[in-house]
Amino acid sequence: MAAPARQDWVSDLTATEAWALLEERTQQHLHVGAREFVERWLAGVYGQPDDNPDALEIAALLPGVGVNPWHDDKLTPPT
C-alpha cells in the first residue's frame, strides 16, 4: 500500500500575525515584549547565541518580522 501524499502544512504569516507570534513567545519565555526583545537582541544583551537557548529560539522568528537577527537592522513593526 502506498503512503498517502504529504500535505504542506506551512502557511505564510502576515506581518501583523508574525509580530503577534513574536510577542507571544517573548512574553511566555523571556517575560519581555517583542520590541524590547528585538532591541536587546540587536544590542547583544543576550550574549552569545548558545548562552541563552530561549533567546536563540525566539531570534529565529525575527526574519518573519523583517529583522535580520545577525545584523543591526531597524525595527519594522506592522502598520
Coordinates of N, CA and C in Angstrom, one line a residue:
M1 N 0.9 -1.2 0.0 CA 0.0 0.0 0.0 C 0.9 1.2 0.0
A2 N 0.6 2.2 -0.9 CA 1.4 3.4 -1.0 C 1.1 4.3 0.2
A3 N 2.1 5.1 0.6 CA 1.9 6.1 1.6 C 1.0 7.2 1.1
P4 N 0.2 7.8 1.9 CA -0.6 9.0 1.4 C 0.3 10.1 1.0
A5 N -0.2 11.0 0.1 CA 0.6 12.1 -0.3 C 0.8 13.1 0.9
R6 N 2.0 13.6 1.0 CA 2.3 14.5 2.1 C 1.7 15.9 1.8
Q7 N 1.1 16.4 2.8 CA 0.4 17.8 2.7 C 1.4 18.8 3.2
D8 N 1.3 20.0 2.6 CA 2.2 21.1 3.0 C 1.4 21.8 4.1
W9 N 1.9 21.8 5.4 CA 1.2 22.4 6.5 C 1.7 23.8 6.8
V10 N 2.7 24.2 6.1 CA 3.3 25.5 6.4 C 2.5 26.6 5.8
S11 N 2.2 27.6 6.5 CA 1.4 28.7 6.0 C 2.2 30.0 6.2
D12 N 2.0 31.0 5.3 CA 2.7 32.3 5.5 C 1.9 33.1 6.5
L13 N 2.6 33.8 7.3 CA 2.0 34.8 8.3 C 2.1 36.2 7.7
T14 N 1.0 36.9 8.0 CA 1.1 38.4 7.7 C 2.1 39.0 8.7
A15 N 2.5 40.2 8.4 CA 3.4 41.0 9.3 C 2.7 41.1 10.7
T16 N 1.5 41.4 10.7 CA 0.8 41.5 12.0 C 0.7 40.2 12.8
E17 N 0.5 39.1 12.1 CA 0.5 37.8 12.7 C 1.9 37.4 13.2
A18 N 2.9 37.7 12.4 CA 4.3 37.4 12.8 C 4.7 38.2 14.1
W19 N 4.3 39.5 14.1 CA 4.5 40.3 15.3 C 3.8 39.7 16.5
A20 N 2.6 39.3 16.3 CA 1.8 38.7 17.4 C 2.4 37.4 17.9
L21 N 2.9 36.6 17.0 CA 3.6 35.4 17.4 C 4.9 35.7 18.2
L22 N 5.6 36.7 17.7 CA 6.9 37.1 18.4 C 6.5 37.6 19.8
E23 N 5.5 38.4 19.9 CA 5.1 39.0 21.2 C 4.7 37.9 22.1
E24 N 3.9 36.9 21.7 CA 3.5 35.8 22.5 C 4.7 35.0 23.0
R25 N 5.6 34.7 22.2 CA 6.8 33.9 22.6 C 7.7 34.6 23.5
T26 N 8.0 35.9 23.2 CA 8.9 36.7 24.1 C 8.2 36.9 25.5
Q27 N 6.9 37.1 25.6 CA 6.3 37.2 26.9 C 6.3 35.9 27.6
Q28 N 6.1 34.8 26.9 CA 6.0 33.5 27.5 C 7.4 33.0 28.0
H29 N 8.4 33.2 27.2 CA 9.7 32.6 27.6 C 10.7 33.6 28.2
L30 N 10.6 34.9 27.9 CA 11.6 35.8 28.4 C 11.0 36.9 29.3
H31 N 9.6 37.0 29.3 CA 8.9 37.9 30.1 C 9.2 39.4 29.7
V32 N 9.4 39.6 28.4 CA 9.5 41.0 27.9 C 8.7 41.1 26.6
G33 N 8.4 42.3 26.2 CA 7.7 42.5 24.9 C 8.6 42.2 23.7
A34 N 7.9 42.1 22.6 CA 8.6 41.8 21.3 C 9.6 42.9 21.0
R35 N 9.2 44.2 21.0 CA 10.0 45.3 20.7 C 11.3 45.3 21.6
E36 N 11.0 45.1 22.9 CA 12.1 45.1 23.8 C 13.1 44.0 23.5
F37 N 12.6 42.8 23.2 CA 13.4 41.7 22.9 C 14.3 42.0 21.6
V38 N 13.7 42.6 20.6 CA 14.4 42.9 19.4 C 15.6 43.9 19.7
E39 N 15.2 44.9 20.5 CA 16.3 45.9 20.9 C 17.4 45.2 21.7
R40 N 17.0 44.4 22.6 CA 18.0 43.7 23.5 C 18.9 42.7 22.6
W41 N 18.2 42.0 21.7 CA 18.9 41.0 20.9 C 19.9 41.8 20.0
L42 N 19.5 42.8 19.4 CA 20.4 43.6 18.5 C 21.5 44.2 19.3
A43 N 21.3 44.6 20.5 CA 22.3 45.2 21.4 C 23.3 44.2 22.0
G44 N 23.0 42.9 21.8 CA 23.8 41.9 22.4 C 23.6 41.5 23.8
V45 N 22.5 42.0 24.4 CA 22.2 41.7 25.8 C 22.1 40.3 26.1
Y46 N 21.7 39.4 25.2 CA 21.5 38.0 25.5 C 22.8 37.2 25.3
G47 N 23.9 37.9 25.0 CA 25.2 37.2 24.9 C 25.3 36.4 23.6
Q48 N 26.2 35.4 23.7 CA 26.4 34.5 22.5 C 25.2 33.7 22.3
P49 N 24.8 33.3 21.1 CA 23.6 32.5 20.9 C 23.5 31.3 21.7
D50 N 24.6 30.6 22.0 CA 24.5 29.4 22.9 C 24.3 29.7 24.3
D51 N 24.4 31.0 24.8 CA 24.3 31.3 26.2 C 22.8 31.3 26.6
N52 N 21.9 31.5 25.7 CA 20.5 31.6 26.1 C 19.7 30.9 25.0
P53 N 19.4 29.6 25.1 CA 18.7 28.9 24.1 C 17.3 29.5 23.8
D54 N 16.6 30.0 24.9 CA 15.3 30.6 24.7 C 15.4 31.8 23.7
A55 N 16.3 32.6 24.0 CA 16.5 33.8 23.1 C 16.9 33.4 21.7
L56 N 17.7 32.4 21.6 CA 18.1 32.0 20.2 C 16.9 31.4 19.5
E57 N 16.1 30.7 20.2 CA 14.9 30.1 19.5 C 14.0 31.2 19.1
I58 N 13.8 32.2 19.9 CA 12.9 33.3 19.5 C 13.5 34.2 18.4
A59 N 14.8 34.3 18.4 CA 15.5 35.1 17.4 C 15.3 34.5 16.0
A60 N 15.0 33.2 16.0 CA 14.7 32.5 14.7 C 13.4 33.1 14.1
L61 N 12.6 33.7 14.9 CA 11.3 34.3 14.4 C 11.6 35.7 13.8
L62 N 12.7 36.3 14.1 CA 12.9 37.7 13.6 C 12.8 37.9 12.1
P63 N 13.3 37.0 11.3 CA 13.2 37.3 9.8 C 11.7 37.5 9.4
G64 N 10.8 36.8 10.1 CA 9.4 36.9 9.8 C 8.8 38.3 10.1
V65 N 9.5 39.1 10.9 CA 9.0 40.5 11.2 C 10.0 41.5 10.5
G66 N 10.8 41.0 9.6 CA 11.7 41.9 8.9 C 13.0 42.3 9.5
V67 N 13.4 41.6 10.5 CA 14.7 41.9 11.2 C 15.6 40.7 11.0
N68 N 16.8 41.0 10.5 CA 17.9 40.0 10.4 C 18.5 39.9 11.7
P69 N 18.4 38.7 12.4 CA 18.9 38.5 13.7 C 20.4 38.6 13.9
W70 N 21.1 38.6 12.8 CA 22.6 38.6 12.8 C 23.2 40.0 12.4
H71 N 22.4 41.0 12.1 CA 22.8 42.3 11.8 C 22.0 43.4 12.5
D72 N 22.6 44.5 12.5 CA 21.9 45.7 13.2 C 20.9 46.3 12.2
D73 N 19.7 45.7 12.2 CA 18.6 46.2 11.3 C 17.7 47.1 12.1
K74 N 16.9 47.8 11.4 CA 15.9 48.7 12.0 C 14.7 47.9 12.3
L75 N 14.1 48.2 13.4 CA 12.9 47.5 13.9 C 11.7 48.0 13.0
T76 N 11.0 47.1 12.4 CA 9.9 47.5 11.5 C 8.6 46.8 11.9
P77 N 7.9 47.5 12.8 CA 6.6 47.0 13.3 C 5.6 47.0 12.2
P78 N 4.5 46.2 12.3 CA 3.5 46.2 11.3 C 2.8 47.5 11.3
T79 N 2.2 47.9 10.1 CA 1.5 49.2 10.0 C 0.0 48.9 10.2

